[in-house]
Amino acid sequence: MRTSGLGELEAVLAVARHRSFRAAAAEMGVSTSALSHAVAALESRIGVRLFNRTTRSVSLSEAGAQFVASVAPALSTIRDAIDQAGSLGSQPSGTLRINTSAGAAHQVMPVFVAFLARYPDVRLDIVTEGKLIDIVVEGFDAGIRLAGTVPQDMVAVPFGDRQRFAVVGSPAYFASHRKPRTPADLKGHQCIRSRMPSGTIYQWEFERHGETVRLDGPGALTLDDAGLMLAAARAGVGLAYLTEWNVAADLAAGTLVRVLEDWTPPLDGLCLYYPSRRHAPAALRALIAVIQEHAAGQRKGRRGRG
């Protein structure tokens, strides 16, 4: 790899993302020793240690954290300029790194599949996690989240139907528990509680006729994964609060039963977003076009059903 200029900066950002020289080297397609030498050379030249290294861990030093925060946006701008120059008159190519949640990724997968079929020279690197991150600092081209969570300084491209949450339980559970008619009735039920990435317990949200209710229902089981919550609800452990997308197949099959439907209003839809100051590379522009086609198809389908 190059041992000066942009190569060293790319090396530092990769190590900062992964907190690992081995993982960063694998991402960049170089040896661990070459990556280590590149970082050490930059540290020697600027006279500051950017990483604290032990035999078991790698972490940014205080100076390193400041350096990464300053360099990441600048390097992103340089990448954009290179992408813009290279994309003129050419087919979209290269790798798009996208950060999203697991639930959103499942919903968007048909769009990703259609996009890859149309643009075989593009590679998608999708990273799913619950917490929101700074996509510029972490080296992502774009993010996909609910519209209400997109940072205001980003360009947002909405797509997908609006979703609602659903309170569901198994037929076996309701065989021994009366169905709740209002959110207050949940106090007499077993609720499968949801832990957020921050560690806090998510409060179930309800609204009807202008009345808003938020509550943390009682329950013996707390989970941090929608798939596990779904499995627990199927097993009759208690009631789960999940998106309609998560439970649609079970509701259709009758393995889960929905309650309090009139208390769960629509949520904001999903958005793809990217930095407003950034020129979108050709591959990202192509993905946006596919997303917009998908959204237009959904609107047409709804009009046809109507």
CSV table of C-alpha atoms in Angstrom, one decimal:
chain,number,residue,atom,x,y,z
A,1,MET,CA,0.0,0.0,0.0
A,2,ARG,CA,1.1,3.6,-0.3
A,3,THR,CA,2.9,4.8,2.8
A,4,SER,CA,2.3,8.5,2.4
A,5,GLY,CA,-0.5,10.9,1.6
A,6,LEU,CA,-4.1,9.6,1.4
A,7,GLY,CA,-3.1,6.0,2.0
A,8,GLU,CA,-1.9,6.8,5.5
A,9,LEU,CA,-5.1,8.7,6.3
A,10,GLU,CA,-7.3,5.9,4.9
A,11,ALA,CA,-5.3,3.5,7.2
A,12,VAL,CA,-5.9,5.6,10.3
A,13,LEU,CA,-9.6,5.9,9.6
A,14,ALA,CA,-10.0,2.2,8.9
A,15,VAL,CA,-8.2,1.3,12.2
A,16,ALA,CA,-10.4,3.9,14.1
A,17,ARG,CA,-13.6,2.3,12.6
A,18,HIS,CA,-12.7,-1.3,13.5
A,19,ARG,CA,-10.6,-0.7,16.6
A,20,SER,CA,-8.4,-3.4,15.1
A,21,PHE,CA,-5.4,-3.4,12.8
A,22,ARG,CA,-6.2,-6.9,11.6
A,23,ALA,CA,-9.8,-6.1,10.6
A,24,ALA,CA,-8.8,-2.7,9.1
A,25,ALA,CA,-6.1,-4.5,7.0
A,26,ALA,CA,-8.7,-7.0,5.8
A,27,GLU,CA,-11.0,-4.2,4.7
A,28,MET,CA,-8.2,-2.4,2.8
A,29,GLY,CA,-6.8,-5.6,1.2
A,30,VAL,CA,-3.3,-5.2,2.7
A,31,SER,CA,-1.2,-7.0,5.2
A,32,THR,CA,-1.5,-6.2,8.9
A,33,SER,CA,2.2,-5.3,9.0
A,34,ALA,CA,1.9,-2.9,6.0
A,35,LEU,CA,-1.0,-1.1,7.7
A,36,SER,CA,0.8,-0.9,11.0
A,37,HIS,CA,3.9,0.6,9.3
A,38,ALA,CA,1.7,3.2,7.5
A,39,VAL,CA,0.1,4.3,10.7
A,40,ALA,CA,3.4,4.4,12.6
A,41,ALA,CA,5.0,6.4,9.8
A,42,LEU,CA,2.2,9.0,10.1
A,43,GLU,CA,2.5,9.1,13.9
A,44,SER,CA,6.2,9.6,13.6
A,45,ARG,CA,5.9,12.4,11.1
A,46,ILE,CA,3.3,14.4,13.1
A,47,GLY,CA,4.9,13.6,16.4
A,48,VAL,CA,1.7,12.3,18.1
A,49,ARG,CA,0.5,8.9,19.1
A,50,LEU,CA,-2.9,8.4,17.5
A,51,PHE,CA,-3.7,5.0,19.0
A,52,ASN,CA,-3.2,3.3,22.3
A,53,ARG,CA,-2.2,-0.3,21.6
A,54,THR,CA,-2.1,-3.3,23.9
A,55,THR,CA,-1.9,-7.0,23.0
A,56,ARG,CA,-5.7,-7.2,23.3
A,57,SER,CA,-7.1,-3.9,22.2
A,58,VAL,CA,-6.7,-0.8,20.1
A,59,SER,CA,-8.2,2.5,21.0
A,60,LEU,CA,-7.9,6.1,19.9
A,61,SER,CA,-5.8,8.4,22.0
A,62,GLU,CA,-7.2,11.9,22.8
A,63,ALA,CA,-5.1,13.4,20.0
A,64,GLY,CA,-6.2,10.5,17.7
A,65,ALA,CA,-9.9,11.1,18.3
A,66,GLN,CA,-9.5,14.8,17.5
A,67,PHE,CA,-7.4,14.0,14.4
A,68,VAL,CA,-10.0,11.5,13.1
A,69,ALA,CA,-12.9,13.9,13.7
A,70,SER,CA,-11.1,16.6,11.6
A,71,VAL,CA,-9.7,14.3,8.9
A,72,ALA,CA,-12.8,12.2,8.1
A,73,PRO,CA,-14.9,14.9,6.6
A,74,ALA,CA,-12.0,16.3,4.6
A,75,LEU,CA,-11.1,12.8,3.2
A,76,SER,CA,-14.7,12.2,2.4
A,77,THR,CA,-14.8,15.4,0.3
A,78,ILE,CA,-11.6,14.2,-1.5
A,79,ARG,CA,-13.2,10.8,-2.2
A,80,ASP,CA,-16.3,12.6,-3.6
A,81,ALA,CA,-14.2,14.7,-5.9
A,82,ILE,CA,-12.4,11.5,-7.2
A,83,ASP,CA,-15.8,9.7,-7.6
A,84,GLN,CA,-17.3,12.6,-9.4
A,85,ALA,CA,-14.4,12.8,-11.9
A,86,GLY,CA,-14.4,9.1,-12.4
A,87,SER,CA,-18.1,8.8,-12.8
A,88,LEU,CA,-18.5,11.1,-15.8
A,89,GLY,CA,-19.6,9.0,-18.8
A,90,SER,CA,-19.1,5.7,-16.9
A,91,GLN,CA,-21.4,3.0,-15.4
A,92,PRO,CA,-21.7,3.1,-11.6
A,93,SER,CA,-19.1,1.0,-9.9
A,94,GLY,CA,-17.2,0.6,-6.7
A,95,THR,CA,-18.4,-0.1,-3.1
A,96,LEU,CA,-21.3,1.7,-1.3
A,97,ARG,CA,-21.1,1.4,2.5
A,98,ILE,CA,-24.5,1.9,4.1
A,99,ASN,CA,-25.4,2.0,7.8
A,100,THR,CA,-28.9,1.1,8.9
A,101,SER,CA,-30.9,-1.0,11.4
A,102,ALA,CA,-31.6,-4.7,11.0
A,103,GLY,CA,-35.3,-4.0,10.7
A,104,ALA,CA,-34.9,-1.4,8.0
A,105,ALA,CA,-32.4,-3.6,6.1
A,106,HIS,CA,-35.0,-6.3,5.9
A,107,GLN,CA,-37.6,-3.9,4.5
A,108,VAL,CA,-35.1,-2.4,2.0
A,109,MET,CA,-33.7,-5.8,0.8
A,110,PRO,CA,-35.9,-6.0,-2.3
A,111,VAL,CA,-34.5,-2.6,-3.4
A,112,PHE,CA,-30.9,-3.8,-2.8
A,113,VAL,CA,-31.6,-6.9,-4.8
A,114,ALA,CA,-33.0,-5.0,-7.8
A,115,PHE,CA,-30.2,-2.5,-7.6
A,116,LEU,CA,-27.4,-5.2,-7.7
A,117,ALA,CA,-29.1,-6.9,-10.6
A,118,ARG,CA,-29.1,-3.6,-12.6
A,119,TYR,CA,-25.6,-2.5,-11.6
A,120,PRO,CA,-23.4,-5.6,-11.4
A,121,ASP,CA,-20.2,-3.5,-11.1
A,122,VAL,CA,-21.4,-2.1,-7.7
A,123,ARG,CA,-20.8,-3.8,-4.4
A,124,LEU,CA,-23.0,-3.1,-1.4
A,125,ASP,CA,-21.5,-3.2,2.1
A,126,ILE,CA,-24.5,-3.0,4.6
A,127,VAL,CA,-23.8,-2.6,8.3
A,128,THR,CA,-26.7,-3.0,10.7
A,129,GLU,CA,-26.8,-1.7,14.2
A,130,GLY,CA,-29.4,-0.2,16.5
A,131,LYS,CA,-27.6,3.0,17.5
A,132,LEU,CA,-27.4,6.1,15.4
A,133,ILE,CA,-23.9,7.0,14.3
A,134,ASP,CA,-22.1,9.8,12.4
A,135,ILE,CA,-21.9,8.2,9.0
A,136,VAL,CA,-19.2,10.7,7.8
A,137,VAL,CA,-16.8,9.9,10.7
A,138,GLU,CA,-17.5,6.2,10.4
A,139,GLY,CA,-16.8,6.1,6.7
A,140,PHE,CA,-20.3,5.4,5.3
A,141,ASP,CA,-21.6,6.7,2.0
A,142,ALA,CA,-25.2,6.8,3.3
A,143,GLY,CA,-27.6,5.7,6.1
A,144,ILE,CA,-31.1,4.4,6.1
A,145,ARG,CA,-33.3,5.2,9.1
A,146,LEU,CA,-36.8,6.4,10.0
A,147,ALA,CA,-37.4,9.9,8.7
A,148,GLY,CA,-37.7,11.4,12.2
A,149,THR,CA,-34.2,10.3,13.2
A,150,VAL,CA,-32.3,11.6,10.2
A,151,PRO,CA,-29.9,14.5,11.2
A,152,GLN,CA,-31.1,17.9,9.9
A,153,ASP,CA,-27.8,18.6,8.0
A,154,MET,CA,-28.3,15.5,5.8
A,155,VAL,CA,-30.0,15.2,2.4
A,156,ALA,CA,-33.0,12.8,2.9
A,157,VAL,CA,-34.6,10.6,0.2
A,158,PRO,CA,-37.9,9.2,1.5
A,159,PHE,CA,-39.1,5.8,0.4
A,160,GLY,CA,-41.2,2.9,1.5
A,161,ASP,CA,-44.7,2.7,3.1
A,162,ARG,CA,-45.3,4.2,6.5
A,163,GLN,CA,-45.3,1.6,9.2
A,164,ARG,CA,-47.2,1.0,12.4
A,165,PHE,CA,-46.3,-0.9,15.5
A,166,ALA,CA,-48.4,-3.9,16.5
A,167,VAL,CA,-49.1,-5.5,19.8
A,168,VAL,CA,-49.2,-9.2,19.3
A,169,GLY,CA,-49.5,-12.5,21.3
A,170,SER,CA,-49.9,-16.1,20.5
A,171,PRO,CA,-53.3,-17.9,20.5
A,172,ALA,CA,-52.0,-20.1,23.3
A,173,TYR,CA,-51.3,-16.9,25.4
A,174,PHE,CA,-54.8,-15.5,24.8
A,175,ALA,CA,-56.3,-18.8,25.7
A,176,SER,CA,-55.4,-18.0,29.3
A,177,HIS,CA,-55.3,-14.1,29.2
A,178,ARG,CA,-58.1,-11.7,28.3
A,179,LYS,CA,-57.3,-9.5,25.3
A,180,PRO,CA,-56.5,-5.9,26.4
A,181,ARG,CA,-58.9,-3.2,25.2
A,182,THR,CA,-56.8,-0.2,26.2
A,183,PRO,CA,-53.1,0.3,26.9
A,184,ALA,CA,-53.9,0.5,30.7
A,185,ASP,CA,-55.0,-3.2,30.5
A,186,LEU,CA,-51.4,-4.2,29.7
A,187,LYS,CA,-50.7,-3.8,33.4
A,188,GLY,CA,-52.3,-7.2,33.9
A,189,HIS,CA,-50.3,-8.9,31.1
A,190,GLN,CA,-46.8,-10.2,30.6
A,191,CYS,CA,-45.0,-7.8,28.2
A,192,ILE,CA,-41.8,-8.7,26.4
A,193,ARG,CA,-39.8,-5.6,27.2
A,194,SER,CA,-37.4,-4.1,24.7
A,195,ARG,CA,-33.9,-2.7,25.6
A,196,MET,CA,-32.6,0.1,23.4
A,197,PRO,CA,-28.9,0.3,22.2
A,198,SER,CA,-28.4,3.0,24.9
A,199,GLY,CA,-29.4,0.5,27.6
A,200,THR,CA,-32.7,2.2,28.4
A,201,ILE,CA,-36.0,0.2,28.2
A,202,TYR,CA,-38.2,1.3,25.3
A,203,GLN,CA,-41.6,2.5,26.3
A,204,TRP,CA,-44.5,1.3,24.2
A,205,GLU,CA,-46.2,4.2,22.5
A,206,PHE,CA,-50.0,4.5,21.8
A,207,GLU,CA,-52.3,7.2,20.5
A,208,ARG,CA,-56.0,7.4,19.8
A,209,HIS,CA,-58.3,10.5,19.3
A,210,GLY,CA,-55.5,12.8,20.5
A,211,GLU,CA,-54.8,10.8,23.6
A,212,THR,CA,-51.1,9.7,23.9
A,213,VAL,CA,-49.9,6.9,26.2
A,214,ARG,CA,-46.4,5.7,26.9
A,215,LEU,CA,-45.7,2.8,29.2
A,216,ASP,CA,-43.2,0.2,30.2
A,217,GLY,CA,-45.4,-2.9,30.6
A,218,PRO,CA,-44.6,-5.5,33.3
A,219,GLY,CA,-42.8,-8.6,32.1
A,220,ALA,CA,-40.3,-11.2,33.1
A,221,LEU,CA,-38.3,-11.1,29.8
A,222,THR,CA,-36.3,-8.2,28.4
A,223,LEU,CA,-34.6,-8.5,24.9
A,224,ASP,CA,-32.7,-6.3,22.5
A,225,ASP,CA,-33.4,-8.1,19.2
A,226,ALA,CA,-36.7,-8.0,17.3
A,227,GLY,CA,-36.2,-11.6,16.0
A,228,LEU,CA,-35.9,-12.9,19.6
A,229,MET,CA,-39.0,-10.9,20.7
A,230,LEU,CA,-40.9,-12.4,17.8
A,231,ALA,CA,-39.8,-16.0,18.8
A,232,ALA,CA,-40.8,-15.3,22.4
A,233,ALA,CA,-44.3,-14.1,21.4
A,234,ARG,CA,-44.8,-17.2,19.2
A,235,ALA,CA,-43.9,-19.3,22.2
A,236,GLY,CA,-46.5,-17.7,24.3
A,237,VAL,CA,-44.2,-15.9,26.7
A,238,GLY,CA,-46.2,-12.7,26.5
A,239,LEU,CA,-47.1,-9.7,24.3
A,240,ALA,CA,-44.6,-8.2,22.0
A,241,TYR,CA,-44.5,-4.6,20.5
A,242,LEU,CA,-43.1,-4.9,17.0
A,243,THR,CA,-43.4,-3.3,13.6
A,244,GLU,CA,-46.1,-4.5,11.2
A,245,TRP,CA,-43.4,-5.7,8.9
A,246,ASN,CA,-42.0,-8.0,11.5
A,247,VAL,CA,-45.3,-9.7,12.3
A,248,ALA,CA,-47.1,-9.6,9.0
A,249,ALA,CA,-46.4,-13.2,8.1
A,250,ASP,CA,-47.4,-14.5,11.5
A,251,LEU,CA,-50.7,-12.5,11.5
A,252,ALA,CA,-51.5,-14.0,8.1
A,253,ALA,CA,-50.7,-17.5,9.2
A,254,GLY,CA,-52.6,-17.1,12.5
A,255,THR,CA,-49.6,-17.9,14.7
A,256,LEU,CA,-49.9,-14.4,16.3
A,257,VAL,CA,-53.0,-12.4,17.1
A,258,ARG,CA,-53.0,-8.6,17.1
A,259,VAL,CA,-54.6,-6.4,19.8
A,260,LEU,CA,-54.9,-2.7,20.4
A,261,GLU,CA,-54.8,-2.0,16.7
A,262,ASP,CA,-56.8,1.2,17.0
A,263,TRP,CA,-54.2,2.5,19.4
A,264,THR,CA,-51.2,2.3,17.0
A,265,PRO,CA,-51.0,5.2,14.5
A,266,PRO,CA,-48.6,5.3,11.5
A,267,LEU,CA,-44.9,6.1,12.0
A,268,ASP,CA,-42.7,8.1,9.7
A,269,GLY,CA,-41.4,6.1,6.7
A,270,LEU,CA,-37.8,5.3,6.0
A,271,CYS,CA,-35.3,7.6,4.4
A,272,LEU,CA,-31.9,7.1,2.8
A,273,TYR,CA,-29.7,10.0,3.8
A,274,TYR,CA,-26.2,11.4,3.0
A,275,PRO,CA,-24.2,14.6,3.8
A,276,SER,CA,-25.6,17.7,2.1
A,277,ARG,CA,-22.1,19.0,1.4
A,278,ARG,CA,-21.1,15.8,-0.4
A,279,HIS,CA,-21.4,15.2,-4.1
A,280,ALA,CA,-23.2,11.9,-4.4
A,281,PRO,CA,-21.0,9.3,-6.3
A,282,ALA,CA,-22.5,7.7,-9.3
A,283,ALA,CA,-23.3,4.5,-7.5
A,284,LEU,CA,-25.2,6.3,-4.8
A,285,ARG,CA,-27.1,8.4,-7.4
A,286,ALA,CA,-28.1,5.1,-9.1
A,287,LEU,CA,-29.3,3.6,-5.8
A,288,ILE,CA,-31.4,6.7,-5.2
A,289,ALA,CA,-33.0,6.4,-8.6
A,290,VAL,CA,-33.9,2.7,-7.9
A,291,ILE,CA,-35.3,3.7,-4.5
A,292,GLN,CA,-37.5,6.4,-6.1
A,293,GLU,CA,-38.7,3.9,-8.8
A,294,HIS,CA,-39.6,1.5,-6.0
A,295,ALA,CA,-41.5,4.2,-4.1
A,296,ALA,CA,-43.4,5.3,-7.2
A,297,GLY,CA,-44.3,1.6,-7.8
A,298,GLN,CA,-45.7,1.4,-4.3
A,299,ARG,CA,-47.8,4.5,-4.8
A,300,LYS,CA,-49.1,3.2,-8.1
A,301,GLY,CA,-50.0,-0.1,-6.5
A,302,ARG,CA,-51.9,1.7,-3.7
A,303,ARG,CA,-53.9,3.7,-6.2
A,304,GLY,CA,-54.7,0.6,-8.2
A,305,ARG,CA,-56.0,-1.1,-5.0
A,306,GLY,CA,-58.0,2.0,-4.2
